[in-house]
Amino acid sequence: MSAQGEGIGPVRWRTAMEAALYGPGGFYVDPRGPGPAGHFRTSVHASPLYAGAVARLLLAVDEALGRPERLDLVDVGAGRGELLTGVLAALPAEAAGRVRPYAVERAGRPEGLDPRIRWVARPPAGTAGLLFANEWLDNVPLEVAEDGRYVLVAPDGTEGPGGPLDSGDRAWLERWWPGGGRAEIGRPRDEAWAAAVATLDRGLAVAVDYAHTRGARPPYGTLTGFRGGREVPPVPDGSCDITAHVALDACAGPGAALLTQREALAALGVSGARPPLTLATTDPAGYVRALASAGEAAELTARGGLGDFGWLVQPVGLRGTPGLYGLPGLPGSGSGVRPG
């Protein structure tokens, strides 16, 4: 029995993705499955350096907030809680004692998770701190359009033309993905991100994902599937991840900036520079550790790979600081790309 259901005719892609990813037996909620880490490699899984960078970002937000008694850390699309676990381990004891971590996930809580981590279905309201969404928006279901009509998909992945676009989706395409042809309508991602950011009273909201901007939309879209570490056709039967790159510029709210992961991690102290050869003589074990760390940093920041991920960075209610750029550890106003 597929997640979309047997005997069901073609439906629009947003409906098919919702069922395949989050319906009964869906890819992300099936307790019998290995979870996302069993199918694809994210920055979180690539190296603990990533969690360390997020920990430093959280400390920068902490300073901007005046080191409050309670510091919220909200991980949206938390998987099995790997990022939160890594960040808590990387924080100084004093800061870790003030952090209130939330894992936002539609799947059930995994066994053995740190009891400090609160497992919730949606971002809690009224938080102050850092809201971080690593590869979440690419799995928010969306519509696919072609030549002014919705694309329909059957449970076996076969596509066909649907009805004409409604006015809201047509307006989104005209503003954010003009030119006709095949396109992915990112309006549900815009709305999901806005709703998540709205739960943050003060602090910083960050979305990290495969991304593109209006000046360089892919002419045939990006919808695809992943299973067992391999890219596969996006068949909406619950057997594979179904994902599409994110129009982060459309998601961006007031005061937001867009950076590459390479820029953001460099600003947060992640460097792929090789250690000096002299260290191999004075501290051979330290040299080996530094060399391994440099290799992991290089993977996280590589051009054509994880380094090309987009970071949407949006400050919320940080009075007394010059927006995003007043935060320690982040690029100055000369860096990054402003949303169009």
mmCIF file of N, CA, C and O in Angstrom, residues 106-159:
data_model
loop_
_atom_site.group_PDB
_atom_site.id
_atom_site.type_symbol
_atom_site.label_atom_id
_atom_site.label_comp_id
_atom_site.label_asym_id
_atom_site.label_seq_id
_atom_site.Cartn_x
_atom_site.Cartn_y
_atom_site.Cartn_z
ATOM 1 N N ARG A 106 7.523 16.169 12.661
ATOM 2 C CA ARG A 106 6.241 15.489 12.565
ATOM 3 C C ARG A 106 6.348 14.002 12.886
ATOM 4 O O ARG A 106 5.348 13.351 13.171
ATOM 5 N N ALA A 107 7.532 13.444 12.836
ATOM 6 C CA ALA A 107 7.742 12.062 13.250
ATOM 7 C C ALA A 107 7.775 11.980 14.773
ATOM 8 O O ALA A 107 7.886 12.992 15.473
ATOM 9 N N GLY A 108 7.689 10.753 15.294
ATOM 10 C CA GLY A 108 7.722 10.568 16.735
ATOM 11 C C GLY A 108 9.106 10.771 17.316
ATOM 12 O O GLY A 108 10.120 10.720 16.615
ATOM 13 N N ARG A 109 9.145 10.991 18.622
ATOM 14 C CA ARG A 109 10.408 11.208 19.319
ATOM 15 C C ARG A 109 11.236 9.932 19.289
ATOM 16 O O ARG A 109 10.757 8.847 19.629
ATOM 17 N N PRO A 110 12.517 10.025 18.896
ATOM 18 C CA PRO A 110 13.359 8.825 18.884
ATOM 19 C C PRO A 110 13.753 8.407 20.293
ATOM 20 O O PRO A 110 13.843 9.242 21.204
ATOM 21 N N GLU A 111 14.000 7.128 20.463
ATOM 22 C CA GLU A 111 14.440 6.630 21.760
ATOM 23 C C GLU A 111 15.855 7.114 22.070
ATOM 24 O O GLU A 111 16.679 7.279 21.182
ATOM 25 N N GLY A 112 16.103 7.333 23.343
ATOM 26 C CA GLY A 112 17.445 7.683 23.793
ATOM 27 C C GLY A 112 17.837 9.129 23.587
ATOM 28 O O GLY A 112 18.989 9.488 23.828
ATOM 29 N N LEU A 113 16.905 9.987 23.137
ATOM 30 C CA LEU A 113 17.241 11.392 22.907
ATOM 31 C C LEU A 113 17.465 12.098 24.234
ATOM 32 O O LEU A 113 16.799 11.806 25.239
ATOM 33 N N ASP A 114 18.398 13.045 24.248
ATOM 34 C CA ASP A 114 18.682 13.861 25.428
ATOM 35 C C ASP A 114 17.368 14.373 26.028
ATOM 36 O O ASP A 114 16.573 15.019 25.347
ATOM 37 N N PRO A 115 17.111 14.088 27.306
ATOM 38 C CA PRO A 115 15.830 14.499 27.907
ATOM 39 C C PRO A 115 15.629 15.999 27.972
ATOM 40 O O PRO A 115 14.494 16.468 28.169
ATOM 41 N N ARG A 116 16.698 16.781 27.807
ATOM 42 C CA ARG A 116 16.541 18.238 27.807
ATOM 43 C C ARG A 116 15.808 18.731 26.564
ATOM 44 O O ARG A 116 15.260 19.834 26.550
ATOM 45 N N ILE A 117 15.817 17.933 25.494
ATOM 46 C CA ILE A 117 15.229 18.354 24.224
ATOM 47 C C ILE A 117 13.727 18.120 24.250
ATOM 48 O O ILE A 117 13.261 16.996 24.443
ATOM 49 N N ARG A 118 12.971 19.199 24.053
ATOM 50 C CA ARG A 118 11.516 19.108 23.980
ATOM 51 C C ARG A 118 11.118 18.750 22.553
ATOM 52 O O ARG A 118 11.535 19.426 21.620
ATOM 53 N N TRP A 119 10.296 17.738 22.382
ATOM 54 C CA TRP A 119 9.899 17.236 21.059
ATOM 55 C C TRP A 119 8.505 17.749 20.758
ATOM 56 O O TRP A 119 7.547 17.404 21.451
ATOM 57 N N VAL A 120 8.358 18.603 19.741
ATOM 58 C CA VAL A 120 7.079 19.269 19.468
ATOM 59 C C VAL A 120 6.749 19.176 17.987
ATOM 60 O O VAL A 120 7.629 18.979 17.141
ATOM 61 N N ALA A 121 5.466 19.322 17.665
ATOM 62 C CA ALA A 121 5.015 19.200 16.277
ATOM 63 C C ALA A 121 5.106 20.506 15.511
ATOM 64 O O ALA A 121 5.067 20.497 14.274
ATOM 65 N N ARG A 122 5.203 21.628 16.223
ATOM 66 C CA ARG A 122 5.299 22.937 15.553
ATOM 67 C C ARG A 122 6.122 23.873 16.420
ATOM 68 O O ARG A 122 6.249 23.666 17.635
ATOM 69 N N PRO A 123 6.710 24.907 15.837
ATOM 70 C CA PRO A 123 7.514 25.827 16.641
ATOM 71 C C PRO A 123 6.691 26.469 17.747
ATOM 72 O O PRO A 123 5.575 26.946 17.494
ATOM 73 N N PRO A 124 7.195 26.490 18.960
ATOM 74 C CA PRO A 124 6.443 27.112 20.055
ATOM 75 C C PRO A 124 6.414 28.627 19.901
ATOM 76 O O PRO A 124 7.365 29.233 19.397
ATOM 77 N N ALA A 125 5.330 29.232 20.326
ATOM 78 C CA ALA A 125 5.184 30.684 20.228
ATOM 79 C C ALA A 125 5.943 31.373 21.357
ATOM 80 O O ALA A 125 6.185 30.796 22.420
ATOM 81 N N GLY A 126 6.339 32.621 21.106
ATOM 82 C CA GLY A 126 6.920 33.452 22.142
ATOM 83 C C GLY A 126 8.340 33.111 22.523
ATOM 84 O O GLY A 126 8.749 33.333 23.676
ATOM 85 N N THR A 127 9.131 32.615 21.590
ATOM 86 C CA THR A 127 10.502 32.239 21.908
ATOM 87 C C THR A 127 11.453 33.427 21.730
ATOM 88 O O THR A 127 11.155 34.390 21.014
ATOM 89 N N ALA A 128 12.604 33.323 22.374
ATOM 90 C CA ALA A 128 13.660 34.334 22.256
ATOM 91 C C ALA A 128 14.985 33.601 22.148
ATOM 92 O O ALA A 128 15.391 32.909 23.086
ATOM 93 N N GLY A 129 15.627 33.727 20.981
ATOM 94 C CA GLY A 129 16.884 33.027 20.768
ATOM 95 C C GLY A 129 17.105 32.767 19.292
ATOM 96 O O GLY A 129 16.982 33.680 18.468
ATOM 97 N N LEU A 130 17.396 31.522 18.943
ATOM 98 C CA LEU A 130 17.729 31.139 17.577
ATOM 99 C C LEU A 130 16.736 30.097 17.081
ATOM 100 O O LEU A 130 16.554 29.052 17.708
ATOM 101 N N LEU A 131 16.103 30.395 15.961
ATOM 102 C CA LEU A 131 15.279 29.422 15.246
ATOM 103 C C LEU A 131 16.063 29.006 14.016
ATOM 104 O O LEU A 131 16.418 29.841 13.199
ATOM 105 N N PHE A 132 16.357 27.708 13.898
ATOM 106 C CA PHE A 132 17.239 27.212 12.852
ATOM 107 C C PHE A 132 16.538 26.097 12.094
ATOM 108 O O PHE A 132 16.036 25.138 12.692
ATOM 109 N N ALA A 133 16.489 26.215 10.767
ATOM 110 C CA ALA A 133 15.813 25.219 9.929
ATOM 111 C C ALA A 133 16.794 24.717 8.877
ATOM 112 O O ALA A 133 17.004 25.376 7.855
ATOM 113 N N ASN A 134 17.404 23.576 9.139
ATOM 114 C CA ASN A 134 18.375 23.008 8.212
ATOM 115 C C ASN A 134 17.682 21.989 7.304
ATOM 116 O O ASN A 134 17.203 20.957 7.769
ATOM 117 N N GLU A 135 17.633 22.290 6.015
ATOM 118 C CA GLU A 135 17.003 21.422 5.016
ATOM 119 C C GLU A 135 15.582 21.017 5.433
ATOM 120 O O GLU A 135 15.205 19.849 5.392
ATOM 121 N N TRP A 136 14.807 22.014 5.814
ATOM 122 C CA TRP A 136 13.387 21.815 6.112
ATOM 123 C C TRP A 136 12.515 22.283 4.957
ATOM 124 O O TRP A 136 11.637 21.551 4.486
ATOM 125 N N LEU A 137 12.774 23.483 4.474
ATOM 126 C CA LEU A 137 11.875 24.069 3.482
ATOM 127 C C LEU A 137 11.829 23.276 2.181
ATOM 128 O O LEU A 137 10.811 23.277 1.486
ATOM 129 N N ASP A 138 12.907 22.567 1.835
ATOM 130 C CA ASP A 138 12.895 21.809 0.592
ATOM 131 C C ASP A 138 11.930 20.633 0.637
ATOM 132 O O ASP A 138 11.600 20.052 -0.405
ATOM 133 N N ASN A 139 11.471 20.281 1.843
ATOM 134 C CA ASN A 139 10.491 19.212 1.984
ATOM 135 C C ASN A 139 9.096 19.716 2.315
ATOM 136 O O ASN A 139 8.207 18.910 2.631
ATOM 137 N N VAL A 140 8.895 21.031 2.291
ATOM 138 C CA VAL A 140 7.536 21.566 2.401
ATOM 139 C C VAL A 140 6.853 21.360 1.052
ATOM 140 O O VAL A 140 7.336 21.856 0.028
ATOM 141 N N PRO A 141 5.755 20.607 0.998
ATOM 142 C CA PRO A 141 5.131 20.283 -0.289
ATOM 143 C C PRO A 141 4.715 21.529 -1.067
ATOM 144 O O PRO A 141 4.272 22.528 -0.486
ATOM 145 N N LEU A 142 4.881 21.444 -2.386
ATOM 146 C CA LEU A 142 4.512 22.562 -3.249
ATOM 147 C C LEU A 142 3.879 22.054 -4.540
ATOM 148 O O LEU A 142 3.888 20.873 -4.837
ATOM 149 N N GLU A 143 3.344 23.001 -5.296
ATOM 150 C CA GLU A 143 2.772 22.679 -6.604
ATOM 151 C C GLU A 143 3.837 22.797 -7.687
ATOM 152 O O GLU A 143 4.759 23.612 -7.587
ATOM 153 N N VAL A 144 3.688 21.992 -8.708
ATOM 154 C CA VAL A 144 4.506 22.100 -9.906
ATOM 155 C C VAL A 144 3.600 22.580 -11.034
ATOM 156 O O VAL A 144 2.467 22.106 -11.177
ATOM 157 N N ALA A 145 4.102 23.532 -11.803
ATOM 158 C CA ALA A 145 3.310 24.105 -12.894
ATOM 159 C C ALA A 145 4.072 23.984 -14.201
ATOM 160 O O ALA A 145 5.307 23.962 -14.224
ATOM 161 N N GLU A 146 3.337 23.919 -15.278
ATOM 162 C CA GLU A 146 3.946 23.900 -16.594
ATOM 163 C C GLU A 146 3.003 24.583 -17.573
ATOM 164 O O GLU A 146 1.831 24.204 -17.698
ATOM 165 N N ASP A 147 3.530 25.631 -18.220
ATOM 166 C CA ASP A 147 2.765 26.368 -19.229
ATOM 167 C C ASP A 147 1.402 26.814 -18.714
ATOM 168 O O ASP A 147 0.377 26.676 -19.391
ATOM 169 N N GLY A 148 1.403 27.360 -17.476
ATOM 170 C CA GLY A 148 0.194 27.955 -16.928
ATOM 171 C C GLY A 148 -0.810 26.978 -16.353
ATOM 172 O O GLY A 148 -1.923 27.374 -15.986
ATOM 173 N N ARG A 149 -0.449 25.698 -16.215
ATOM 174 C CA ARG A 149 -1.357 24.696 -15.667
ATOM 175 C C ARG A 149 -0.633 23.905 -14.578
ATOM 176 O O ARG A 149 0.599 23.794 -14.580
ATOM 177 N N TYR A 150 -1.412 23.381 -13.630
ATOM 178 C CA TYR A 150 -0.828 22.499 -12.627
ATOM 179 C C TYR A 150 -0.407 21.187 -13.274
ATOM 180 O O TYR A 150 -1.031 20.709 -14.222
ATOM 181 N N VAL A 151 0.669 20.601 -12.744
ATOM 182 C CA VAL A 151 1.094 19.271 -13.166
ATOM 183 C C VAL A 151 0.497 18.254 -12.201
ATOM 184 O O VAL A 151 0.614 18.402 -10.978
ATOM 185 N N LEU A 152 -0.145 17.228 -12.737
ATOM 186 C CA LEU A 152 -0.697 16.141 -11.935
ATOM 187 C C LEU A 152 0.288 14.973 -11.938
ATOM 188 O O LEU A 152 1.057 14.790 -12.876
ATOM 189 N N VAL A 153 0.227 14.152 -10.867
ATOM 190 C CA VAL A 153 1.119 13.005 -10.784
ATOM 191 C C VAL A 153 0.345 11.806 -10.226
ATOM 192 O O VAL A 153 -0.451 11.941 -9.295
ATOM 193 N N ALA A 154 0.595 10.649 -10.807
ATOM 194 C CA ALA A 154 -0.002 9.400 -10.345
ATOM 195 C C ALA A 154 0.899 8.756 -9.299
ATOM 196 O O ALA A 154 2.072 9.127 -9.159
ATOM 197 N N PRO A 155 0.394 7.759 -8.550
ATOM 198 C CA PRO A 155 1.228 7.101 -7.529
ATOM 199 C C PRO A 155 2.509 6.498 -8.064
ATOM 200 O O PRO A 155 3.477 6.336 -7.316
ATOM 201 N N ASP A 156 2.562 6.161 -9.353
ATOM 202 C CA ASP A 156 3.788 5.593 -9.914
ATOM 203 C C ASP A 156 4.727 6.646 -10.480
ATOM 204 O O ASP A 156 5.758 6.325 -11.079
ATOM 205 N N GLY A 157 4.397 7.929 -10.300
ATOM 206 C CA GLY A 157 5.247 9.014 -10.750
ATOM 207 C C GLY A 157 4.930 9.542 -12.133
ATOM 208 O O GLY A 157 5.536 10.529 -12.577
ATOM 209 N N THR A 158 3.975 8.936 -12.831
ATOM 210 C CA THR A 158 3.597 9.411 -14.159
ATOM 211 C C THR A 158 2.892 10.761 -14.051
ATOM 212 O O THR A 158 1.982 10.924 -13.234
ATOM 213 N N GLU A 159 3.322 11.717 -14.870
ATOM 214 C CA GLU A 159 2.754 13.064 -14.818
ATOM 215 C C GLU A 159 1.805 13.322 -15.986
ATOM 216 O O GLU A 159 1.877 12.663 -17.024
#
